[in-house]
Short mmCIF file of C-alpha atoms in Angstrom, two decimals:
data_model
loop_
_atom_site.label_atom_id
_atom_site.label_comp_id
_atom_site.label_asym_id
_atom_site.label_seq_id
_atom_site.Cartn_x
_atom_site.Cartn_y
_atom_site.Cartn_z
CA MET M 1038 0.11 0.13 0.16
CA LEU M 1039 2.81 2.43 0.93
CA ILE M 1040 4.79 2.67 -2.44
CA ASN M 1041 8.60 4.75 -2.09
CA LYS M 1042 9.94 3.73 -5.46
CA ILE M 1043 8.79 2.15 -8.58
CA GLU M 1044 9.17 -1.54 -7.47
CA ASP M 1045 7.04 -1.57 -4.50
CA TYR M 1046 4.38 -1.05 -7.18
CA LYS M 1047 2.55 -4.00 -8.45
CA ILE M 1048 0.40 -4.28 -11.22
CA GLU M 1049 -1.57 -6.92 -9.95
CA GLY M 1050 -4.07 -5.63 -7.72
CA LYS M 1051 -7.31 -6.77 -6.84
CA VAL M 1052 -10.08 -4.14 -7.36
CA MET M 1053 -13.17 -4.75 -5.69
CA VAL M 1054 -15.49 -5.17 -8.73
CA SER M 1055 -19.49 -5.28 -8.37
CA GLU M 1056 -22.40 -5.64 -10.50
CA GLY M 1057 -19.92 -5.77 -13.30
CA ILE M 1058 -18.53 -2.31 -12.12
CA LYS M 1059 -15.07 -1.90 -10.99
CA ILE M 1060 -14.45 0.28 -7.86
CA PRO M 1061 -10.81 1.13 -8.19
CA CYS M 1062 -11.46 3.34 -5.39
CA THR M 1063 -11.25 0.31 -3.16
CA GLU M 1064 -8.04 -0.07 -3.76
CA VAL M 1065 -6.28 2.76 -2.60
CA ARG M 1066 -2.11 3.53 -2.39
CA LEU M 1067 0.05 5.90 -0.75
CA ILE M 1068 2.81 6.79 -3.56
CA ASN M 1069 5.43 9.39 -2.59
CA SER M 1070 4.69 12.31 -4.06
CA ALA M 1071 8.09 12.37 -5.82
CA LEU M 1072 6.98 9.79 -8.19
CA ILE M 1073 3.68 11.29 -9.19
CA TYR M 1074 3.79 13.76 -12.33
CA PRO M 1075 1.42 16.12 -13.59
CA ASN M 1076 0.34 15.56 -17.21
CA ASN M 1077 0.89 18.12 -19.66
CA TYR M 1078 -2.52 18.07 -21.20
CA ASN M 1079 -4.97 19.10 -18.62
CA PRO M 1080 -6.73 22.93 -19.07
CA ASN M 1081 -8.31 23.23 -16.19
CA SER M 1082 -7.65 25.23 -13.43
CA ILE M 1083 -8.33 26.63 -10.27
CA PRO M 1084 -8.24 30.05 -8.55
CA HIS M 1085 -6.32 30.38 -4.98
CA THR M 1086 -9.16 30.75 -3.20
CA LYS M 1087 -10.53 27.57 -3.78
CA MET M 1088 -6.96 26.26 -3.11
CA LYS M 1089 -7.51 27.29 0.69
CA GLN M 1090 -10.89 25.84 0.72
CA LEU M 1091 -9.52 22.44 -0.40
CA VAL M 1092 -6.49 22.66 2.23
CA ASP M 1093 -9.45 23.66 4.72
CA SER M 1094 -11.80 20.63 3.50
CA ILE M 1095 -8.74 17.79 3.72
CA LYS M 1096 -8.05 19.23 7.37
CA LYS M 1097 -11.38 19.06 8.75
CA ASN M 1098 -12.35 16.08 6.81
CA GLY M 1099 -9.82 14.23 5.57
CA PHE M 1100 -8.38 12.77 1.92
CA CYS M 1101 -11.56 11.68 0.82
CA PHE M 1102 -11.01 11.51 -2.93
CA PRO M 1103 -7.60 9.93 -4.02
CA ILE M 1104 -5.88 11.01 -6.96
CA VAL M 1105 -6.48 9.02 -9.97
CA THR M 1106 -3.35 8.29 -12.07
CA TYR M 1107 -1.63 5.65 -14.38
CA PHE M 1108 1.97 3.65 -14.44
CA ASN M 1109 3.90 4.26 -17.53
CA GLY M 1110 6.40 2.10 -16.22
CA GLU M 1111 8.70 5.11 -14.97
CA LYS M 1112 6.22 7.06 -12.96
CA PHE M 1113 2.26 7.86 -11.65
CA ILE M 1114 1.06 10.51 -14.06
CA ILE M 1115 -1.89 12.32 -13.15
CA ILE M 1116 -5.37 12.04 -14.65
CA ASP M 1117 -7.39 13.59 -12.41
CA GLY M 1118 -6.45 15.64 -8.82
CA TYR M 1119 -3.19 17.94 -9.68
CA HIS M 1120 -4.54 20.25 -7.18
CA ARG M 1121 -5.00 17.68 -4.60
CA TYR M 1122 -1.49 16.39 -5.49
CA LEU M 1123 -0.24 19.92 -5.12
CA MET M 1124 -1.02 19.25 -1.40
CA HIS M 1125 2.29 17.36 -0.70
CA LYS M 1126 3.83 21.09 -1.18
CA LYS M 1127 5.29 22.62 1.86
CA GLU M 1128 2.58 25.98 1.65
CA TYR M 1129 -0.31 23.76 1.50
CA LEU M 1130 -0.53 20.00 3.80
CA ASN M 1131 3.57 18.83 3.43
CA MET M 1132 2.69 15.39 2.64
CA SER M 1133 5.15 13.16 1.48
CA HIS M 1134 2.76 10.74 0.30
CA ILE M 1135 -0.90 11.01 -1.54
CA PRO M 1136 -3.71 8.68 -1.75
CA CYS M 1137 -3.93 7.44 -5.54
CA VAL M 1138 -5.76 5.03 -7.70
CA VAL M 1139 -3.61 3.48 -10.38
CA LEU M 1140 -5.54 3.08 -13.61
CA ASN M 1141 -4.23 0.36 -16.80
CA ILE M 1142 -5.69 2.38 -19.79
CA LYS M 1143 -4.42 3.81 -23.10
CA GLU M 1144 -3.41 7.23 -23.85
CA THR M 1145 -6.74 8.37 -25.82
CA GLU M 1146 -8.51 6.73 -23.06
CA ARG M 1147 -6.57 8.78 -20.41
CA TYR M 1148 -7.83 11.96 -22.14
CA ILE M 1149 -11.14 10.79 -21.94
CA ALA M 1150 -11.10 9.96 -18.42
CA THR M 1151 -9.45 13.72 -17.84
CA VAL M 1152 -12.48 15.28 -19.51
CA ALA M 1153 -15.07 13.46 -17.85
CA PHE M 1154 -13.84 13.89 -14.80
CA ASN M 1155 -13.28 17.55 -14.63
CA LYS M 1156 -16.86 18.52 -16.23
CA ALA M 1157 -18.74 15.76 -15.58
CA LYS M 1158 -20.74 17.86 -12.79
CA GLY M 1159 -23.48 19.79 -12.04
CA PHE M 1160 -24.22 23.67 -11.63
CA HIS M 1161 -24.97 24.87 -8.49
CA ASP M 1162 -28.50 26.81 -8.69
CA CYS M 1163 -28.28 30.32 -7.70
CA GLU M 1164 -31.67 29.82 -5.85
CA LEU M 1165 -30.33 26.39 -4.08
CA ASP M 1166 -26.71 27.91 -3.09
CA ALA M 1167 -28.77 31.28 -1.91
CA LYS M 1168 -31.11 28.58 0.42
CA LEU M 1169 -28.36 26.64 1.85
CA VAL M 1170 -26.61 30.11 3.03
CA THR M 1171 -29.99 31.09 4.19
CA THR M 1172 -30.29 27.95 6.19
CA LEU M 1173 -26.94 28.22 7.75
CA LYS M 1174 -28.04 31.70 8.91
CA GLY M 1175 -31.32 30.35 10.32
CA LYS M 1176 -29.25 28.33 12.47
CA GLY M 1177 -27.35 30.87 14.33
CA MET M 1178 -24.22 31.64 12.30
CA LYS M 1179 -22.81 34.94 11.47
CA TYR M 1180 -21.96 36.13 7.96
CA ASP M 1181 -18.59 36.64 8.50
CA GLN M 1182 -18.50 32.58 9.60
CA ILE M 1183 -20.60 31.68 6.62
CA ALA M 1184 -18.07 33.46 4.23
CA LYS M 1185 -15.10 31.85 6.06
CA ALA M 1186 -16.60 28.41 6.11
CA LEU M 1187 -18.02 28.21 2.69
CA HIS M 1188 -14.79 30.42 1.27
CA ILE M 1189 -17.08 33.13 -0.34
CA GLU M 1190 -16.41 36.47 0.10
CA LEU M 1191 -18.93 38.89 2.89
CA GLU M 1192 -20.53 40.10 -0.30
CA THR M 1193 -21.49 37.02 -1.70
CA ALA M 1194 -22.90 35.63 1.71
CA TYR M 1195 -24.78 38.98 2.25
CA ARG M 1196 -26.54 38.57 -1.72
CA TYR M 1197 -27.68 35.41 -0.75
CA CYS M 1198 -29.24 36.18 1.96
CA GLN M 1199 -31.34 39.18 0.62
CA LEU M 1200 -32.51 37.10 -2.83
CA SER M 1201 -36.36 37.67 -2.39
CA GLY M 1202 -37.17 41.25 -4.01
CA ILE M 1203 -33.55 42.33 -4.16
CA ALA M 1204 -33.80 44.20 -7.57
CA ALA M 1205 -36.48 46.38 -6.86
CA GLU M 1206 -35.62 47.14 -3.10
CA GLU M 1207 -31.65 47.96 -4.23
CA LEU M 1208 -32.68 49.82 -7.59
CA ALA M 1209 -35.09 52.02 -6.70
CA GLY M 1210 -34.46 55.78 -6.77
CA GLU M 1211 -35.30 58.35 -4.19
CA CYS M 1212 -37.78 60.14 -6.31
CA TYR M 1213 -38.09 60.81 -10.23
CA SER M 1214 -35.88 62.40 -12.53
CA ARG M 1215 -37.14 65.52 -14.14
CA SER M 1216 -38.77 64.20 -17.31
CA TRP M 1217 -36.93 65.91 -20.79
CA GLU M 1218 -37.84 66.46 -24.63
CA PHE M 1219 -35.49 66.40 -27.45
CA MET T 661 -32.80 66.26 -31.68
CA SER T 662 -29.07 66.85 -30.63
CA LYS T 663 -29.94 67.88 -26.80
CA LYS T 664 -31.97 66.96 -24.03
CA ILE T 665 -34.07 69.70 -23.18
CA TYR T 666 -35.35 69.10 -19.35
CA SER T 667 -38.83 70.10 -18.06
CA ASN T 668 -39.07 72.18 -14.80
CA THR T 669 -42.26 71.46 -13.80
CA LYS T 670 -42.70 67.56 -14.92
CA ASN T 671 -40.77 64.45 -13.66
CA VAL T 672 -40.67 61.26 -15.77
CA LEU T 673 -43.74 59.91 -13.95
CA GLN T 674 -45.76 63.08 -15.01
CA ALA T 675 -44.82 62.96 -18.43
CA ALA T 676 -44.95 59.41 -19.04
CA GLN T 677 -48.93 59.55 -18.20
CA GLU T 678 -49.53 62.41 -19.95
CA ARG T 679 -48.34 61.01 -23.36
CA VAL T 680 -49.99 57.74 -22.68
CA SER T 681 -53.11 60.06 -21.97
CA LEU T 682 -52.61 61.18 -25.88
CA GLY T 683 -52.08 57.84 -27.06
CA PHE T 684 -55.44 57.22 -25.68
CA ASP T 685 -56.65 60.79 -26.99
CA LEU T 686 -55.28 60.52 -30.47
CA PHE T 687 -55.93 56.51 -31.62
CA ASP T 688 -58.69 54.38 -32.02
CA ASN T 689 -56.97 50.98 -31.19
CA ILE T 690 -54.50 50.88 -28.16
CA SER T 691 -51.73 48.52 -28.65
CA VAL T 692 -49.12 47.79 -26.06
CA SER T 693 -45.58 45.20 -26.39
CA VAL T 694 -44.75 43.33 -23.51
CA SER T 695 -41.21 41.19 -23.09
CA GLY T 696 -41.79 40.16 -19.78
CA GLY T 697 -38.87 42.86 -19.19
CA LYS T 698 -38.63 45.67 -16.95
CA ASP T 699 -39.51 48.24 -18.72
CA SER T 700 -42.22 46.75 -20.50
CA THR T 701 -43.50 45.75 -17.41
CA VAL T 702 -44.21 49.55 -15.99
CA LEU T 703 -45.35 50.61 -19.51
CA ALA T 704 -48.28 47.74 -19.46
CA HIS T 705 -48.97 49.15 -16.12
CA LEU T 706 -49.26 52.81 -17.71
CA VAL T 707 -51.40 51.96 -20.07
CA VAL T 708 -53.37 49.40 -18.55
CA GLN T 709 -53.96 52.37 -15.88
CA GLU T 710 -55.23 54.87 -18.19
CA ALA T 711 -57.45 52.04 -19.49
CA GLU T 712 -58.79 51.62 -16.71
CA ARG T 713 -59.98 55.06 -16.03
CA ARG T 714 -61.83 55.33 -19.16
CA GLY T 715 -63.00 51.79 -19.61
CA ARG T 716 -61.05 51.31 -23.40
CA ARG T 717 -60.21 47.88 -24.31
CA VAL T 718 -56.48 47.44 -25.46
CA ASN T 719 -54.48 44.53 -27.10
CA MET T 720 -51.41 43.41 -25.38
CA PHE T 721 -48.97 41.88 -27.89
CA PHE T 722 -45.83 39.67 -26.84
CA THR T 723 -43.87 37.47 -29.76
CA ASP T 724 -43.43 33.86 -27.72
CA SER T 725 -40.16 32.64 -29.71
CA GLU T 726 -40.20 29.58 -27.85
CA LEU T 727 -36.49 30.23 -26.45
CA ASN T 728 -37.63 32.06 -23.15
CA TYR T 729 -36.89 31.97 -19.01
CA SER T 730 -39.72 30.90 -17.41
CA ALA T 731 -39.52 33.61 -15.57
CA THR T 732 -40.23 35.33 -18.40
CA ILE T 733 -43.15 33.62 -19.24
CA ASN T 734 -44.56 34.07 -15.59
CA GLN T 735 -44.27 37.62 -16.11
CA VAL T 736 -45.84 37.87 -19.84
CA ASP T 737 -48.90 35.87 -17.65
CA TYR T 738 -49.06 38.45 -15.04
CA LEU T 739 -49.26 41.47 -17.44
CA MET T 740 -51.59 39.99 -20.15
CA ASN T 741 -53.82 39.25 -16.66
CA LEU T 742 -53.53 42.87 -14.93
CA SER T 743 -57.00 43.71 -16.49
CA LEU T 744 -60.00 42.01 -18.19
CA LEU T 745 -60.09 45.07 -20.19
CA ILE T 746 -56.98 43.63 -21.95
CA ASN T 747 -57.35 41.38 -25.23
CA LYS T 748 -53.84 39.17 -25.11
CA VAL T 749 -52.37 38.27 -28.20
CA TRP T 750 -49.73 36.20 -27.15
CA VAL T 751 -48.27 35.04 -30.83
CA GLN T 752 -46.88 31.06 -31.03
CA ILE T 753 -46.70 30.99 -34.42
CA PRO T 754 -43.41 29.24 -35.89
CA SER T 755 -40.88 31.43 -36.38
CA VAL T 756 -37.41 31.56 -37.37
CA THR T 757 -34.35 33.39 -35.56
CA GLN T 758 -30.59 32.97 -36.17
CA THR T 759 -28.67 31.27 -33.40
CA VAL T 760 -24.89 31.40 -32.68
CA GLY T 761 -24.32 28.13 -31.46
CA LYS T 762 -26.03 25.94 -34.76
CA LEU T 763 -23.24 25.67 -37.33
CA ARG T 764 -24.70 23.71 -40.12
CA ASN T 765 -27.96 25.55 -40.25
CA CYS T 766 -28.17 28.85 -38.46
CA ARG T 767 -31.58 29.23 -38.72
CA PHE T 768 -33.42 28.05 -35.63
CA LEU T 769 -37.46 27.34 -36.21
CA ALA T 770 -39.16 28.33 -32.95
CA TRP T 771 -42.53 26.10 -32.33
CA ASP T 772 -41.78 23.75 -35.28
CA GLU T 773 -44.38 20.61 -35.38
CA LYS T 774 -41.94 18.17 -36.13
CA HIS T 775 -40.50 19.25 -32.66
CA ARG T 776 -43.52 19.09 -30.51
CA GLY T 777 -42.48 17.55 -26.99
CA GLU T 778 -39.51 19.02 -27.16
CA TRP T 779 -40.25 22.89 -26.90
CA VAL T 780 -38.78 24.89 -24.47
CA GLN T 781 -42.08 26.57 -23.26
CA GLU T 782 -45.37 25.29 -23.86
CA LYS T 783 -48.20 26.17 -26.35
CA ARG T 784 -50.49 27.65 -24.06
CA VAL T 785 -54.43 27.63 -24.93
CA ASP T 786 -55.14 31.43 -24.82
CA ALA T 787 -51.93 31.89 -27.83
CA ILE T 788 -52.38 32.67 -31.35
CA THR T 789 -50.48 30.00 -33.04
CA GLU T 790 -51.43 29.66 -36.60
CA ASN T 791 -50.62 32.30 -38.82
CA ILE T 792 -53.84 34.21 -39.09
CA TRP T 793 -52.58 37.67 -40.67
CA GLU T 794 -51.51 35.87 -44.15
CA THR T 795 -48.43 37.97 -45.26
CA GLY T 796 -46.68 35.38 -47.26
CA ALA T 797 -44.96 31.76 -46.65
CA PRO T 798 -44.08 30.54 -43.93
CA PRO T 799 -41.61 30.45 -41.81
CA TYR T 800 -41.49 34.17 -40.66
CA GLY T 801 -38.58 36.03 -38.31
CA GLU T 802 -39.43 38.17 -35.77
CA PHE T 803 -40.24 41.31 -37.98
CA TYR T 804 -42.58 40.03 -39.99
CA ILE T 805 -44.77 38.93 -37.18
CA ARG T 806 -44.66 42.65 -36.04
CA GLU T 807 -45.42 43.78 -39.14
CA ALA T 808 -48.36 41.62 -39.67
CA TYR T 809 -49.69 42.24 -36.19
CA GLU T 810 -49.40 46.47 -36.75
CA LYS T 811 -51.68 45.92 -40.23
CA SER T 812 -53.81 43.60 -38.79
CA CYS T 813 -54.80 46.21 -36.17
CA GLY T 814 -56.56 48.45 -38.57
CA SER T 815 -55.94 52.07 -39.25
CA ASN T 816 -55.71 54.82 -36.57
CA SER T 817 -53.73 52.20 -34.37
CA GLY T 818 -50.84 53.39 -31.43
CA PHE T 819 -48.80 50.88 -31.25
CA PHE T 820 -46.73 51.35 -27.18
CA ILE T 821 -43.84 50.55 -26.95
CA GLY T 822 -41.35 50.64 -23.80
CA ILE T 823 -37.91 51.99 -25.53
CA ARG T 824 -35.65 53.75 -23.28
CA ALA T 825 -33.18 56.49 -24.21
CA ASP T 826 -30.89 55.66 -21.73
CA GLU T 827 -30.71 51.83 -23.01
CA SER T 828 -29.70 53.74 -26.53
CA LEU T 829 -29.71 57.46 -27.15
CA GLU T 830 -28.72 56.48 -30.94
CA ARG T 831 -31.88 54.10 -31.25
CA LEU T 832 -34.30 56.68 -30.22
CA LYS T 833 -33.12 59.12 -32.92
CA THR T 834 -33.07 56.75 -35.13
CA VAL T 835 -36.70 55.41 -34.67
CA THR T 836 -37.90 59.02 -33.95
CA ARG T 837 -36.41 60.04 -37.28
CA HIS T 838 -40.36 60.21 -39.01
CA PRO T 839 -42.32 61.71 -36.48
CA ALA T 840 -45.79 60.97 -36.05
CA LEU T 841 -48.51 63.61 -37.38
CA ILE T 842 -52.08 62.68 -36.29
CA ASP T 843 -54.99 65.28 -36.68
CA GLY T 844 -52.27 68.19 -36.69
CA ASN T 845 -50.48 66.38 -33.59
CA LYS T 846 -47.04 66.56 -33.92
CA ILE T 847 -45.64 63.55 -31.31
CA LYS T 848 -41.91 63.74 -31.56
CA TRP T 849 -41.90 60.39 -29.11
CA ALA T 850 -42.96 58.03 -31.84
CA THR T 851 -42.43 56.68 -35.68
CA SER T 852 -45.37 57.44 -37.91
CA LYS T 853 -47.03 54.27 -39.63
CA PRO T 854 -49.14 54.26 -42.65
CA SER T 855 -53.02 54.23 -42.09
CA ASN T 856 -52.95 57.48 -39.28
CA SER T 857 -50.68 54.76 -37.06
CA ALA T 858 -47.75 55.10 -35.25
CA LEU T 859 -45.27 53.80 -32.62
CA LEU T 860 -44.80 55.14 -28.89
CA TYR T 861 -42.85 55.39 -26.61
CA PRO T 862 -44.10 57.11 -23.58
CA ILE T 863 -41.10 56.03 -20.88
CA TYR T 864 -38.21 57.28 -23.64
CA ASP T 865 -36.76 59.60 -20.72
CA PHE T 866 -36.56 57.01 -17.71
CA SER T 867 -33.54 55.57 -16.41
CA HIS T 868 -33.11 52.82 -14.88
CA SER T 869 -33.79 53.64 -10.90
CA ASP T 870 -37.39 55.59 -12.10
CA ILE T 871 -38.16 52.45 -13.59
CA TRP T 872 -37.43 50.28 -10.75
CA LYS T 873 -38.80 53.02 -8.53
CA TYR T 874 -42.10 52.91 -10.49
CA ILE T 875 -42.21 48.96 -9.70
CA LYS T 876 -41.61 48.94 -5.94
CA GLU T 877 -44.17 51.77 -5.61
CA ASN T 878 -46.98 49.94 -7.60
CA ASN T 879 -45.74 46.68 -5.91
CA LEU T 880 -45.49 45.11 -9.37
CA LYS T 881 -44.12 41.73 -9.82
CA TYR T 882 -40.98 41.61 -12.15
CA ASN T 883 -38.91 39.12 -14.02
CA LYS T 884 -37.34 36.96 -11.35
CA ILE T 885 -34.52 37.20 -13.48
CA TYR T 886 -33.25 40.66 -12.60
CA ASP T 887 -32.87 38.67 -8.89
CA TYR T 888 -30.62 36.85 -10.28
CA GLN T 889 -28.46 38.67 -12.32
CA ARG T 890 -28.37 41.10 -9.29
CA LEU T 891 -26.80 37.63 -6.90
CA HIS T 892 -24.80 37.29 -10.32
CA SER T 893 -23.28 41.13 -9.62
CA TYR T 894 -24.42 42.18 -12.97
CA PRO T 895 -23.61 45.91 -13.50
CA THR T 896 -26.75 47.49 -13.75
CA LYS T 897 -26.86 48.16 -17.17
CA LYS T 898 -26.32 44.83 -18.19
CA MET T 899 -29.26 43.71 -16.29
CA ARG T 900 -31.75 42.87 -19.29
CA VAL T 901 -33.78 39.91 -20.24
CA SER T 902 -33.97 38.68 -23.83
CA ASN T 903 -34.78 36.08 -25.93
CA ILE T 904 -32.23 33.46 -24.82
CA GLY T 905 -31.73 32.13 -28.47
CA HIS T 906 -30.91 35.68 -29.89
CA GLN T 907 -27.37 35.52 -31.50
CA PHE T 908 -26.01 38.52 -28.93
CA SER T 909 -27.23 36.75 -25.73
CA GLU T 910 -23.69 34.77 -24.89
CA MET T 911 -24.09 36.39 -21.29
CA GLU T 912 -28.05 34.78 -20.81
CA MET T 913 -26.78 31.20 -22.15
CA GLN T 914 -23.50 31.51 -19.53
CA ASN T 915 -25.61 32.02 -16.92
CA LEU T 916 -28.73 30.11 -17.22
CA PRO T 917 -27.97 26.48 -15.74
CA TYR T 918 -27.04 28.46 -12.67
CA PHE T 919 -30.78 30.77 -12.97
CA GLU T 920 -32.72 27.75 -14.43
CA PRO T 921 -31.37 24.77 -14.54
CA GLU T 922 -34.96 22.99 -16.15
CA THR T 923 -34.64 26.01 -19.16
CA TYR T 924 -31.37 24.67 -20.00
CA ALA T 925 -32.06 21.39 -19.66
CA LYS T 926 -34.77 21.59 -22.04
CA ILE T 927 -32.37 24.00 -24.25
CA LEU T 928 -29.81 21.62 -24.40
CA GLU T 929 -31.48 18.99 -26.24
CA ARG T 930 -33.68 21.62 -28.50
CA VAL T 931 -31.06 23.91 -30.12
CA GLU T 932 -27.63 22.36 -30.67
CA GLY T 933 -24.70 24.16 -30.35
CA THR T 934 -25.96 25.33 -26.89
CA GLU T 935 -23.19 23.87 -25.07
CA ILE T 936 -20.42 25.64 -26.30
CA MET T 937 -21.80 29.01 -25.40
CA GLN T 938 -22.45 28.08 -22.46
CA GLU T 939 -19.24 27.05 -21.71
CA HIS T 940 -17.15 29.60 -23.60
CA GLY T 941 -19.90 32.24 -25.09
CA ASN T 942 -18.21 34.36 -22.90
CA LYS T 943 -14.16 34.06 -24.06
CA SER T 944 -12.61 37.02 -25.58
CA SER T 945 -10.79 35.30 -28.16
CA LEU T 946 -13.65 32.92 -29.26
CA PHE T 947 -17.26 34.11 -29.87
CA LEU T 948 -16.48 37.71 -28.76
CA CYS T 949 -13.43 38.64 -31.29
CA LYS T 950 -12.26 40.63 -28.67
CA LYS T 951 -9.16 38.83 -28.74
CA LEU T 952 -6.88 37.50 -32.20
CA PRO T 953 -6.06 33.98 -31.46
CA GLU T 954 -2.59 33.36 -30.79
CA HIS T 955 -1.70 31.58 -34.35
CA PHE T 956 -3.08 34.58 -36.61
CA ASN T 957 -1.30 37.32 -37.53
CA SER T 958 -3.89 39.98 -38.16
CA TRP T 959 -7.80 40.03 -38.34
CA LYS T 960 -8.03 39.78 -41.90
CA GLU T 961 -5.90 36.45 -41.99
CA TYR T 962 -8.55 34.73 -38.97
CA LEU T 963 -11.11 36.06 -41.11
CA GLN T 964 -10.07 34.27 -44.55
CA HIS T 965 -9.74 30.93 -42.31
CA LEU T 966 -12.80 31.04 -40.66
CA ILE T 967 -14.17 31.61 -44.33
CA LYS T 968 -12.78 28.66 -45.85
CA THR T 969 -13.39 26.15 -43.13
CA SER T 970 -16.79 27.25 -42.55
CA ILE T 971 -19.45 24.44 -42.91
CA ASN T 972 -22.42 26.81 -42.66
CA PRO T 973 -24.25 26.96 -45.92
CA ASP T 974 -25.08 31.01 -45.44
CA ILE T 975 -21.57 31.37 -45.43
CA LYS T 976 -21.76 33.00 -49.33
CA VAL T 977 -24.35 35.58 -48.32
CA LEU T 978 -21.72 37.01 -45.74
CA VAL T 979 -18.46 36.46 -48.18
CA GLU T 980 -20.87 39.30 -50.59
CA ARG T 981 -21.84 41.49 -47.29
CA PHE T 982 -18.06 41.33 -46.87
CA GLY T 983 -16.82 42.00 -50.24
CA ARG T 984 -18.62 45.61 -50.09
CA MET T 985 -16.88 46.37 -46.34
CA ASP T 986 -14.53 49.13 -45.64
CA LYS T 987 -11.27 47.29 -45.55
CA THR T 988 -10.70 48.82 -41.95
CA THR T 989 -8.83 46.23 -38.96
CA ASP T 990 -12.09 46.76 -36.71
CA ASN T 991 -14.50 45.82 -39.70
CA TYR T 992 -12.50 42.67 -39.95
CA ARG T 993 -12.32 42.10 -36.59
CA GLN T 994 -16.43 42.89 -37.05
CA ALA T 995 -16.33 40.31 -39.81
CA CYS T 996 -14.85 37.38 -37.93
CA ARG T 997 -17.34 38.12 -35.36
CA GLN T 998 -20.02 38.08 -37.40
CA VAL T 999 -18.41 34.53 -39.06
CA MET T 1000 -18.83 33.53 -35.13
CA MET T 1001 -22.01 34.67 -34.70
CA ASN T 1002 -23.49 33.10 -37.68
CA ASP T 1003 -24.82 36.73 -38.42
CA VAL T 1004 -26.46 36.25 -41.74
CA LEU T 1005 -29.49 38.85 -41.40
CA ASN T 1006 -26.72 41.56 -40.42
CA GLU T 1007 -27.82 42.31 -37.29
CA LYS T 1008 -24.38 43.22 -36.32
CA PRO T 1009 -23.71 45.80 -39.37
CA ILE T 1010 -20.22 46.91 -40.22
CA LYS T 1011 -19.57 49.69 -42.31
CA THR T 1012 -20.09 49.00 -45.83
CA LYS T 1013 -19.47 51.42 -48.79
CA GLU T 1014 -23.09 52.29 -49.60
CA ALA T 1015 -25.67 53.08 -47.35
CA ASN T 1016 -25.97 50.46 -44.84
CA SER T 1017 -29.46 50.58 -43.52
CA LYS T 1018 -31.69 50.16 -46.56
CA ASP T 1019 -29.19 46.95 -47.58
CA ASN T 1020 -29.84 45.84 -43.60
CA LEU T 1021 -33.85 46.53 -44.04
CA LEU T 1022 -33.68 44.78 -47.27
CA ASN T 1023 -31.40 41.66 -46.34
CA LYS T 1024 -34.65 41.61 -43.26
CA LEU T 1025 -37.23 41.40 -45.99
CA LYS T 1026 -35.84 38.58 -48.09
CA GLY T 1027 -35.84 37.06 -44.53
CA LEU T 1028 -35.17 33.90 -43.51
#
């Protein structure tokens, strides 16, 4: 399970299969971060604030999602989870080993897998986000606590709580302007 | 025409009420156009108030091109039911619009019978769903439908429309180039129409804050999309509601999955090319053509490449138009944008050597 050098890695694994579906996350390996390399094709980027949120979440909830890699005979290359991989760095969590699953798939399939991992996800419904924030507010959390916990700006937290009737409330003028002709 | 002359005695509301009242005095048939946006909400309310005062019936006109927010449909429904004096003219005729995403065929046919069951919004029992105005062979663009409707109203008709100058002073100047002259009354804030009729713009001098003040003061419902846009920090001027499939509504498409996930899911099924609009519609080097893609040296070179590789059968229309344009860098850039936006109808004009406006109109009339 602990992999410090490539000889420690044996392709023969015992990935659990359930109802015909492979479950690679049942065979997680802790791989030395020196053996893991980013791929050179992933177009996904992540802002600094989201990295902080990731650090926070891993500190609180643990490393719940292993990164996905493939083994090319020399090193482990990331298919998905570059930003979780970065957690090994000093400025984040300073981890010597990163939990990984290793897939044995062909090159084109890797590209496709990367895109699928990045993109096959939902949109956050604006109103549901707002409801969630309002619920937290209702349970006694203060605006600044909510903003800090959810890693959103204080302004965003305020706005979410103001969802109903805001346009008319905020944008109406004090009095009507003077009429004009042309 | 060049500058604004401010009144010392009247605010915009008083002036608008007087203008609406004058419209009722001068015209036998009164009609108000609505879009579900904030401006037409205010206008519709002003007109309905006057109709109630006088006990007169008014037409309320809405062209429903299928690709609408549910919030917009709810808003129009609310407006149409403001008074029993309203004749509902909710038009759901199969009509054609250009859409950005579709490449092989950039014309989207709303309410296409072949796609019954996939329609983004539902057909209504109270809507006009078949062409009753007989203006030639279908399918029609929105332009046709408007014209046909105006004709069908008969002579001496006043059509109230919610155009505002702070939206575009240019647009106001253009549309009031031929002001109306009715029974010796010259109405500057209007466009003359045949048979003693006119398009009327009584809230032209309202600002944003006037609009919102009126909505708040009269406790009117308004399109929920504005609240979402506010949440998403849209600048006040960008807060607008338009047809989602329209070729200049990149921003709308981008935020649609967050605002109305169900509407987005339906449009995704219904209109090819929706996905890339949603995901990259706002990227400066793609549809907006603000930034020249790296591997090209000039907008001209990029335009040639786009034309050469286009799979849009209407590209001929564009190439012909580009032949007549002034060869400036900015025009090349605009031309690239027209190709990217499938702008066959020339709704995003570029400078051509000949006068463009007549050309523009003819293109539209030739239609889709």
